[in-house]
Amino acid sequence: MQVSNQTSGNAGGMPHWSSRFAFIMAAVGSAVGLGNIWKFPYMVGTGGGSAFVLVYLGCVLLIGAPILIAELMLGRKAQRAPAEALAHLGRVHGGTAAWGLIGVMGVVAALLILSFYSVVAGWAVAYVPEMLSGNLDKATAEMTGAAFGELLGDPMQLLLWHTVFMALTVFIVAGGVTGGIEAAVTWLMPLLFLMLLVLLGYAMVEGEFAQGLAYMFKPDFSALTPEVAIAAAGQAFFSLSIGLGTMLAYGSYLPRDISIPKTAVTVALADTTVALVAGCAIFPIVFASGLNPAEGPGLVFVTLPVAFGNMPFGLIVGAVFFVLLSVAALTSSISLLEPIVATIKERTRVSRLVLSIAIGIAAWLLGFATIWSFGDWSDVKILGDRNPFDSIDYLTSSIMLPLGGALMAVFAGWVLTREDLWHELGFDSRAMFNLWRFLVRFVAPVGVAVVAVNKILS
Ligand code: TRP
């Protein structure tokens, strides 16, 4: 992330983003990642299509975006790292520092997510040489399925890419103040979007485009179970990077004169657009190649290579695509490591470098559980009938993020005063401000509670 060293005029001496643009890029870089291109399509597939998509969109609009605004606001107001920020604001405004526990839960969630995130990002990295090797030239669905199976069956290769990716994440976070990431997000993210549009074009011409669109958007709530609703809500949190303190940490580096609502809307729009375009590119190809939409975490890796294998210059295009996907994953993974480092750094005297490395190693070790989940441990069941990877994913996305996000919404909406909020946020109109406040006070917590209760009762 791009954080300039100027601390002038800011309480707490936090480093600050060099411009509104730099901040938006860092926040979009955090939000847009594997969650949009890998996770969203496979969750739509296992969640039965449009029911998942429509609940997801509703959650982004009514719960996710308002919480994103709240989280950024809390960080900027407190000028502290996540756990300490909530403890401090709780102490000053609510009479108890116990609110800091949300930040502690966030640190645990971030570590767990980072552990599998790095493994899956490793798959994306592995697909760069896979594309260039020519193995998938003129690929059929059988060939891409076999290639993905081969990758998953090779723990040493998975470990290698997992290690490379985690090392890069640690390297960037340890550096803290760097210009490299800003360039990466400014140029490479738009390029990734362009590649998605190329894939979308391919899907329109060669895929079952109408069928893909109908699958995603034609309202059909027969597939809507409490399980699907909770997964869709969790995906909204995951994709927007909210609920654990990432956006709180980024908000604490945000200069005062920037409008938080405008920024948040930009981030949410960009994030949702990328997910929807990815889905619209993938499902037509899934149907045209006879693949199973409910295939699971491998969906993107068996679908897109069919397109790359059969388009002009496809193998080069595919290699570039997976490089860009890896970069997008990197700008997200650093935003998982950053809040952990910032939180612990504020409470100890350990240096950023040592902390980054130590936490990186912890997440790297935890990642073994994910690697084995796609191999020898696939039959090990932890939460219900979920293997270790599915369990970590469920615990974080479906439980910890919604819980953390709803609690931050409650804190912002009920503990901070109306005037405090109005001054901190910079809304253009009172009406929009009132709408936002209503959403964080009532809709977000009640929405999360309803989904949770339904799930518990089911
Ligand atoms: N949003 C990222 C993605 O979609 C992942 C991510 C980064 C994240 N930071 C987060 C998810 C914080 C939850 C919370 O790939």
Coordinates of C-alpha atoms and ligand atoms in Angstrom, one line a residue:
M1 CA 0.0 0.0 0.0
Q2 CA 1.0 3.5 -0.7
V3 CA 1.3 5.4 2.5
S4 CA 3.3 8.6 2.5
N5 CA 5.4 9.6 5.5
Q6 CA 3.9 13.0 6.0
T7 CA 2.3 13.0 9.4
S8 CA 1.9 16.7 9.6
G9 CA -1.2 17.9 11.3
N10 CA -2.5 14.5 12.2
A11 CA -3.2 13.3 15.7
G12 CA -1.4 10.1 16.5
G13 CA 1.3 10.5 13.9
M14 CA -0.3 7.9 11.6
P15 CA 1.2 7.8 8.1
H16 CA -1.3 9.1 5.5
W17 CA -2.2 8.3 1.9
S18 CA -0.6 10.7 -0.5
S19 CA -3.9 11.5 -2.2
R20 CA -7.6 10.5 -2.5
F21 CA -6.7 8.6 -5.6
A22 CA -4.0 6.7 -3.9
F23 CA -6.4 5.7 -1.1
I24 CA -9.1 4.7 -3.5
M25 CA -6.6 2.5 -5.3
A26 CA -5.4 0.9 -2.1
A27 CA -9.0 0.2 -1.0
V28 CA -10.1 -1.1 -4.4
G29 CA -6.9 -3.1 -4.4
S30 CA -7.9 -4.7 -1.1
A31 CA -11.5 -5.3 -2.1
V32 CA -10.9 -6.7 -5.6
G33 CA -9.1 -9.9 -5.5
L34 CA -9.7 -13.7 -5.4
G35 CA -13.0 -13.0 -3.7
N36 CA -14.3 -11.5 -7.0
I37 CA -12.8 -13.8 -9.6
W38 CA -12.3 -17.1 -7.8
K39 CA -14.7 -17.2 -4.9
F40 CA -17.8 -15.3 -6.2
P41 CA -18.3 -17.5 -9.3
Y42 CA -17.9 -20.8 -7.4
M43 CA -20.1 -19.7 -4.6
V44 CA -22.8 -18.6 -7.1
G45 CA -22.5 -22.1 -8.6
T46 CA -22.7 -24.0 -5.3
G47 CA -25.4 -21.6 -4.1
G48 CA -27.7 -22.3 -7.0
G49 CA -27.3 -19.3 -9.2
S50 CA -29.6 -16.2 -9.1
A51 CA -30.8 -16.7 -5.5
F52 CA -27.3 -16.3 -4.3
V53 CA -26.5 -13.4 -6.7
L54 CA -29.6 -11.4 -5.7
V55 CA -29.2 -11.9 -1.9
Y56 CA -25.5 -11.0 -2.4
L57 CA -26.4 -7.7 -4.2
G58 CA -29.0 -6.8 -1.6
C59 CA -26.4 -7.4 1.2
V60 CA -23.8 -5.3 -0.6
L61 CA -26.2 -2.4 -1.0
L62 CA -28.1 -2.4 2.3
I63 CA -25.5 -3.8 4.7
G64 CA -22.1 -4.0 3.2
A65 CA -21.7 -0.5 1.8
P66 CA -23.0 1.2 5.0
I67 CA -20.6 -0.9 7.1
L68 CA -17.8 0.0 4.8
I69 CA -18.5 3.7 5.5
A70 CA -18.7 3.0 9.2
E71 CA -15.5 1.0 9.3
L72 CA -13.5 3.7 7.4
M73 CA -15.0 6.4 9.7
L74 CA -14.0 4.5 12.9
G75 CA -10.4 4.2 11.7
R76 CA -10.1 7.9 10.7
K77 CA -11.8 9.1 13.9
A78 CA -9.6 7.0 16.2
Q79 CA -6.3 7.4 14.3
R80 CA -5.3 4.1 15.8
A81 CA -4.9 0.4 14.7
P82 CA -8.1 -1.6 14.6
A83 CA -8.3 -3.2 18.1
E84 CA -6.9 -0.1 19.9
A85 CA -9.2 2.1 17.8
L86 CA -12.3 0.4 19.0
A87 CA -11.1 0.2 22.5
H88 CA -10.2 3.9 22.5
L89 CA -13.5 5.0 21.0
G90 CA -15.4 2.7 23.3
R91 CA -13.6 4.1 26.4
V92 CA -14.2 7.7 25.3
H93 CA -17.7 7.5 24.0
G94 CA -19.3 4.3 25.4
G95 CA -17.6 3.9 28.8
T96 CA -16.0 0.6 28.1
A97 CA -12.9 -0.6 26.2
A98 CA -14.5 -4.0 25.6
W99 CA -15.4 -2.9 22.0
G100 CA -11.7 -3.5 21.3
L101 CA -12.5 -7.2 21.4
I102 CA -14.1 -6.9 17.9
G103 CA -10.6 -5.9 16.7
V104 CA -9.1 -8.9 18.5
M105 CA -11.6 -11.2 16.7
G106 CA -10.6 -9.4 13.5
V107 CA -7.0 -10.2 14.0
V108 CA -7.8 -13.9 14.3
A109 CA -10.1 -13.8 11.3
A110 CA -7.5 -12.0 9.2
L111 CA -4.9 -14.6 10.1
L112 CA -7.2 -17.5 9.2
I113 CA -8.3 -15.9 5.9
L114 CA -4.7 -15.0 4.9
S115 CA -3.7 -18.7 5.4
F116 CA -6.0 -20.0 2.7
Y117 CA -5.8 -16.9 0.6
S118 CA -2.1 -17.4 0.0
V119 CA -2.6 -21.0 -1.0
V120 CA -5.3 -20.1 -3.6
A121 CA -3.3 -17.2 -4.8
G122 CA -0.5 -19.8 -5.3
W123 CA -2.9 -21.7 -7.7
A124 CA -3.2 -18.5 -9.7
V125 CA 0.6 -18.1 -9.8
A126 CA 1.0 -21.7 -10.8
Y127 CA -1.3 -21.1 -13.8
V128 CA 1.2 -18.7 -15.4
P129 CA 3.7 -21.4 -16.3
E130 CA 0.9 -23.8 -16.9
M131 CA -0.5 -21.5 -19.6
L132 CA 2.9 -20.8 -21.2
S133 CA 3.7 -24.6 -21.3
G134 CA 1.2 -25.0 -24.1
N135 CA -0.3 -28.1 -22.3
L136 CA -3.7 -26.4 -22.5
D137 CA -3.6 -25.4 -26.2
K138 CA -7.0 -26.2 -27.7
A139 CA -8.0 -27.4 -24.2
T140 CA -11.3 -29.2 -23.6
A141 CA -13.1 -29.3 -20.3
E142 CA -11.6 -32.7 -19.7
M143 CA -8.1 -31.4 -20.2
T144 CA -8.5 -28.4 -17.9
G145 CA -10.1 -30.6 -15.2
A146 CA -7.2 -33.0 -15.4
A147 CA -4.6 -30.2 -15.3
F148 CA -6.2 -28.7 -12.2
G149 CA -6.4 -32.2 -10.5
E150 CA -2.8 -32.7 -11.2
L151 CA -1.9 -29.4 -9.6
L152 CA -3.9 -30.2 -6.5
G153 CA -2.3 -33.6 -6.3
D154 CA 1.2 -32.1 -6.1
P155 CA 1.6 -30.7 -2.6
M156 CA 5.2 -29.7 -3.2
Q157 CA 4.2 -27.5 -6.1
L158 CA 1.4 -26.0 -4.0
L159 CA 3.7 -25.4 -1.2
L160 CA 6.2 -23.7 -3.4
W161 CA 3.7 -21.2 -4.8
H162 CA 2.1 -20.7 -1.4
T163 CA 5.6 -19.9 0.0
V164 CA 6.4 -17.5 -2.8
F165 CA 3.1 -15.6 -2.5
M166 CA 3.3 -15.3 1.3
A167 CA 6.9 -14.1 1.1
L168 CA 5.8 -11.4 -1.3
T169 CA 3.0 -10.3 1.0
V170 CA 5.4 -10.1 3.9
F171 CA 8.0 -8.2 1.9
I172 CA 5.5 -5.5 0.9
V173 CA 3.9 -5.1 4.4
A174 CA 7.4 -5.1 6.0
G175 CA 8.3 -2.2 3.8
G176 CA 5.2 -0.4 4.8
V177 CA 5.9 2.8 3.0
T178 CA 6.1 1.9 -0.7
G179 CA 5.3 3.4 -4.0
G180 CA 5.3 0.1 -5.9
I181 CA 1.9 -1.0 -4.9
E182 CA 0.3 2.3 -6.0
A183 CA 1.7 1.7 -9.5
A184 CA 0.6 -1.9 -9.4
V185 CA -3.0 -1.0 -8.6
T186 CA -3.1 2.1 -10.9
W187 CA -2.0 0.2 -14.0
L188 CA -2.5 -3.5 -13.4
M189 CA -6.0 -3.5 -11.9
P190 CA -7.5 -1.7 -14.9
L191 CA -5.6 -4.1 -17.2
L192 CA -7.1 -7.0 -15.3
F193 CA -10.5 -5.5 -15.8
L194 CA -9.8 -5.2 -19.5
M195 CA -8.8 -8.9 -19.7
L196 CA -12.1 -9.7 -18.0
L197 CA -13.9 -7.8 -20.7
V198 CA -12.0 -9.8 -23.3
L199 CA -13.2 -13.0 -21.6
L200 CA -16.7 -11.6 -21.5
G201 CA -16.5 -11.0 -25.3
Y202 CA -15.4 -14.6 -25.7
A203 CA -18.3 -15.8 -23.6
M204 CA -20.7 -13.8 -25.7
V205 CA -19.5 -15.2 -28.9
E206 CA -18.5 -18.8 -28.0
G207 CA -20.4 -19.5 -24.8
E208 CA -24.1 -20.0 -23.8
F209 CA -24.4 -16.4 -23.0
A210 CA -28.2 -16.2 -22.5
Q211 CA -28.1 -19.3 -20.4
G212 CA -25.3 -17.9 -18.3
L213 CA -27.1 -14.6 -17.7
A214 CA -30.4 -16.3 -16.9
Y215 CA -28.6 -18.5 -14.4
M216 CA -27.2 -15.5 -12.6
F217 CA -30.0 -13.0 -12.8
K218 CA -33.4 -14.6 -13.6
P219 CA -35.1 -14.5 -10.2
D220 CA -35.5 -18.1 -8.9
F221 CA -35.6 -18.3 -5.1
S222 CA -36.3 -22.1 -5.0
A223 CA -32.6 -22.5 -4.2
L224 CA -32.7 -20.0 -1.4
T225 CA -32.0 -21.9 1.9
P226 CA -30.7 -20.4 5.1
E227 CA -27.4 -21.9 4.1
V228 CA -27.3 -20.0 0.8
A229 CA -28.4 -16.7 2.4
I230 CA -25.7 -16.8 5.0
A231 CA -23.1 -17.7 2.4
A232 CA -24.2 -14.8 0.2
A233 CA -24.1 -12.4 3.1
G234 CA -20.7 -13.7 4.1
Q235 CA -19.5 -13.2 0.5
A236 CA -20.6 -9.6 0.5
F237 CA -18.4 -9.0 3.6
F238 CA -15.5 -11.0 2.2
S239 CA -15.5 -9.2 -1.1
L240 CA -15.7 -5.7 0.4
S241 CA -12.9 -6.5 2.9
I242 CA -15.1 -5.5 5.8
G243 CA -15.8 -7.0 9.2
L244 CA -12.3 -7.5 10.5
G245 CA -10.5 -4.2 10.5
T246 CA -8.9 -4.0 7.1
M247 CA -10.9 -0.9 6.1
L248 CA -10.6 0.4 9.7
A249 CA -6.8 0.3 9.3
Y250 CA -6.9 1.9 5.9
G251 CA -9.3 4.5 7.2
S252 CA -6.9 5.5 9.9
Y253 CA -4.4 6.6 7.2
L254 CA -7.1 8.7 5.5
P255 CA -6.7 12.5 5.5
R256 CA -9.6 14.5 7.0
D257 CA -10.6 16.4 3.9
I258 CA -11.7 13.3 2.0
S259 CA -15.4 12.4 1.8
I260 CA -15.8 8.9 3.2
P261 CA -19.2 8.1 1.7
K262 CA -18.1 9.0 -1.9
T263 CA -14.9 6.9 -1.5
A264 CA -16.9 3.9 -0.1
V265 CA -19.4 4.0 -2.9
T266 CA -16.6 4.0 -5.5
V267 CA -15.0 1.0 -3.8
A268 CA -18.2 -0.9 -3.5
L269 CA -19.2 -0.2 -7.1
A270 CA -15.8 -1.3 -8.5
D271 CA -15.8 -4.4 -6.4
T272 CA -19.3 -5.5 -7.3
T273 CA -18.8 -4.7 -11.0
V274 CA -15.7 -6.9 -11.2
A275 CA -17.5 -9.8 -9.5
L276 CA -20.5 -9.6 -11.8
V277 CA -18.4 -9.3 -14.9
A278 CA -16.3 -12.3 -13.8
G279 CA -19.5 -14.3 -13.3
C280 CA -20.9 -13.2 -16.7
A281 CA -17.7 -14.4 -18.4
I282 CA -17.5 -17.7 -16.6
F283 CA -21.0 -19.2 -16.6
P284 CA -21.6 -19.1 -20.3
I285 CA -18.3 -21.0 -20.8
V286 CA -19.3 -23.4 -18.0
F287 CA -22.6 -24.2 -19.8
A288 CA -21.0 -24.4 -23.3
S289 CA -18.3 -26.8 -22.2
G290 CA -20.6 -29.0 -20.2
L291 CA -18.9 -28.2 -16.9
N292 CA -20.7 -28.4 -13.6
P293 CA -21.5 -24.9 -12.2
A294 CA -21.4 -26.4 -8.7
E295 CA -17.9 -27.8 -9.2
G296 CA -16.6 -25.8 -6.2
P297 CA -13.3 -24.0 -5.6
G298 CA -11.8 -25.2 -8.8
L299 CA -14.5 -23.6 -11.0
V300 CA -12.5 -20.7 -12.4
F301 CA -9.4 -22.8 -12.9
V302 CA -11.2 -25.4 -15.1
T303 CA -13.4 -22.9 -16.9
L304 CA -11.2 -20.0 -18.0
P305 CA -8.4 -22.1 -19.4
V306 CA -11.0 -23.6 -21.9
A307 CA -11.5 -20.0 -23.2
F308 CA -7.7 -19.3 -23.2
G309 CA -7.0 -22.6 -25.0
N310 CA -9.3 -21.8 -27.8
M311 CA -8.9 -18.0 -28.5
P312 CA -6.3 -16.4 -30.7
F313 CA -3.0 -15.9 -28.7
G314 CA -5.0 -17.4 -25.9
L315 CA -2.0 -19.0 -24.0
I316 CA -0.3 -15.6 -23.8
V317 CA -3.5 -13.9 -22.9
G318 CA -4.1 -16.5 -20.3
A319 CA -0.6 -16.2 -18.8
V320 CA -1.0 -12.4 -18.6
F321 CA -4.4 -12.9 -17.0
F322 CA -3.0 -15.1 -14.2
V323 CA -0.2 -12.7 -13.6
L324 CA -2.7 -9.9 -13.1
L325 CA -4.9 -12.1 -11.0
S326 CA -1.9 -12.8 -8.8
V327 CA -1.2 -9.1 -8.5
A328 CA -4.8 -8.5 -7.6
A329 CA -4.5 -11.2 -4.9
L330 CA -1.4 -9.6 -3.6
T331 CA -3.0 -6.1 -3.1
S332 CA -5.7 -8.0 -1.1
S333 CA -3.4 -10.2 0.9
I334 CA -1.3 -7.3 2.1
S335 CA -4.6 -5.8 3.4
L336 CA -5.1 -8.9 5.5
L337 CA -1.6 -8.8 7.0
E338 CA -1.5 -5.1 7.6
P339 CA -4.3 -4.9 10.2
I340 CA -2.7 -7.7 12.2
V341 CA 0.7 -6.1 12.1
A342 CA -0.7 -2.6 12.9
T343 CA -2.7 -4.0 15.9
I344 CA 0.2 -5.9 17.4
K345 CA 2.7 -3.2 16.7
E346 CA 0.7 -0.7 18.6
R347 CA 0.8 -2.8 21.7
T348 CA 4.4 -4.0 21.7
R349 CA 7.8 -2.7 20.8
V350 CA 8.5 -5.3 18.2
S351 CA 9.5 -3.8 14.8
R352 CA 7.3 -3.9 11.7
L353 CA 9.8 -6.1 10.0
V354 CA 9.9 -8.8 12.7
L355 CA 6.1 -8.7 13.1
S356 CA 5.5 -9.1 9.4
I357 CA 7.8 -12.0 9.2
A358 CA 6.5 -13.8 12.3
I359 CA 2.8 -13.3 11.4
G360 CA 3.6 -14.3 7.8
I361 CA 5.1 -17.6 9.1
A362 CA 2.1 -18.3 11.3
A363 CA -0.3 -17.8 8.4
W364 CA 2.0 -19.8 6.1
L365 CA 1.9 -22.7 8.6
L366 CA -1.8 -22.5 8.9
G367 CA -2.0 -22.7 5.1
F368 CA -0.9 -26.3 5.2
A369 CA -4.4 -27.2 6.4
T370 CA -5.8 -25.8 3.2
I371 CA -3.2 -27.5 1.0
W372 CA -4.0 -30.8 2.6
S373 CA -7.7 -30.2 2.3
F374 CA -7.4 -30.5 -1.4
G375 CA -5.4 -33.7 -1.0
D376 CA -4.9 -36.2 1.9
W377 CA -7.2 -34.4 4.3
S378 CA -10.2 -34.0 1.9
D379 CA -12.1 -36.5 4.1
V380 CA -11.2 -34.9 7.4
K381 CA -14.4 -33.2 8.6
I382 CA -14.2 -30.4 11.1
L383 CA -17.3 -28.1 11.2
G384 CA -20.2 -30.4 10.2
D385 CA -19.3 -32.1 6.9
R386 CA -16.7 -29.4 6.0
N387 CA -13.1 -30.2 5.4
P388 CA -10.5 -28.0 7.1
F389 CA -10.5 -25.4 4.2
D390 CA -14.3 -25.2 4.1
S391 CA -14.4 -24.9 7.9
I392 CA -11.9 -22.0 8.0
D393 CA -13.8 -20.3 5.2
Y394 CA -17.2 -20.9 6.9
L395 CA -15.9 -19.7 10.3
T396 CA -14.4 -16.5 8.9
S397 CA -16.8 -15.5 6.0
S398 CA -20.1 -16.7 7.4
I399 CA -19.6 -16.1 11.1
M400 CA -16.7 -13.8 12.1
L401 CA -17.0 -11.1 9.3
P402 CA -20.8 -10.6 9.6
L403 CA -20.5 -10.6 13.4
G404 CA -17.6 -8.2 13.4
G405 CA -19.2 -6.0 10.8
A406 CA -22.6 -5.9 12.6
L407 CA -20.9 -5.0 15.9
M408 CA -19.0 -2.2 14.3
A409 CA -22.3 -1.0 12.7
V410 CA -23.9 -1.1 16.2
F411 CA -21.0 0.7 17.7
A412 CA -21.1 3.5 15.0
G413 CA -24.9 3.7 15.0
W414 CA -25.7 3.5 18.7
V415 CA -22.7 4.6 20.7
L416 CA -21.3 7.5 18.7
T417 CA -23.5 10.6 18.6
R418 CA -25.3 11.9 15.6
E419 CA -23.2 15.1 15.6
D420 CA -19.9 13.2 15.9
L421 CA -20.9 11.0 12.9
W422 CA -22.1 14.0 10.8
H423 CA -18.8 15.8 11.3
E424 CA -16.6 12.8 10.7
L425 CA -18.3 11.5 7.6
G426 CA -18.7 14.5 5.3
F427 CA -22.0 13.5 3.7
D428 CA -23.3 16.0 1.1
S429 CA -26.8 15.9 2.3
R430 CA -28.6 15.3 5.6
A431 CA -31.1 12.9 3.9
M432 CA -28.3 10.6 2.7
F433 CA -26.7 10.8 6.2
N434 CA -30.0 9.9 7.8
L435 CA -30.4 7.0 5.4
W436 CA -26.9 5.7 6.2
R437 CA -27.5 6.0 9.9
F438 CA -30.8 4.1 9.7
L439 CA -29.0 1.3 7.7
V440 CA -26.2 0.9 10.3
R441 CA -28.5 1.2 13.3
F442 CA -31.2 -1.1 12.2
V443 CA -30.8 -2.8 8.8
A444 CA -27.3 -4.1 9.2
P445 CA -27.6 -5.6 12.7
V446 CA -31.1 -6.9 12.2
G447 CA -30.2 -8.3 8.7
V448 CA -27.3 -10.2 10.1
A449 CA -29.3 -11.4 13.1
V450 CA -32.2 -12.7 10.9
V451 CA -29.9 -14.6 8.7
A452 CA -28.1 -16.1 11.7
V453 CA -31.3 -17.1 13.5
N454 CA -32.7 -18.7 10.4
K455 CA -29.5 -20.7 10.0
I456 CA -29.6 -21.8 13.7
L457 CA -33.2 -22.8 13.5
S458 CA -32.8 -24.7 10.2
Ligands
TRP1 N1 -11.7 -8.6 -0.4 C1 -10.6 -9.4 -0.8 C2 -11.1 -10.3 -2.0 O1 -12.2 -10.2 -2.4 C3 -10.1 -10.3 0.4 C4 -9.8 -9.5 1.6 C5 -8.8 -8.6 1.8 C6 -10.6 -9.5 2.8 N2 -8.9 -8.0 3.0 C7 -10.0 -8.5 3.6 C8 -11.7 -10.1 3.2 C9 -10.6 -8.3 4.9 C10 -12.3 -9.9 4.4 C11 -11.7 -8.9 5.2 O2 -10.3 -11.0 -2.5

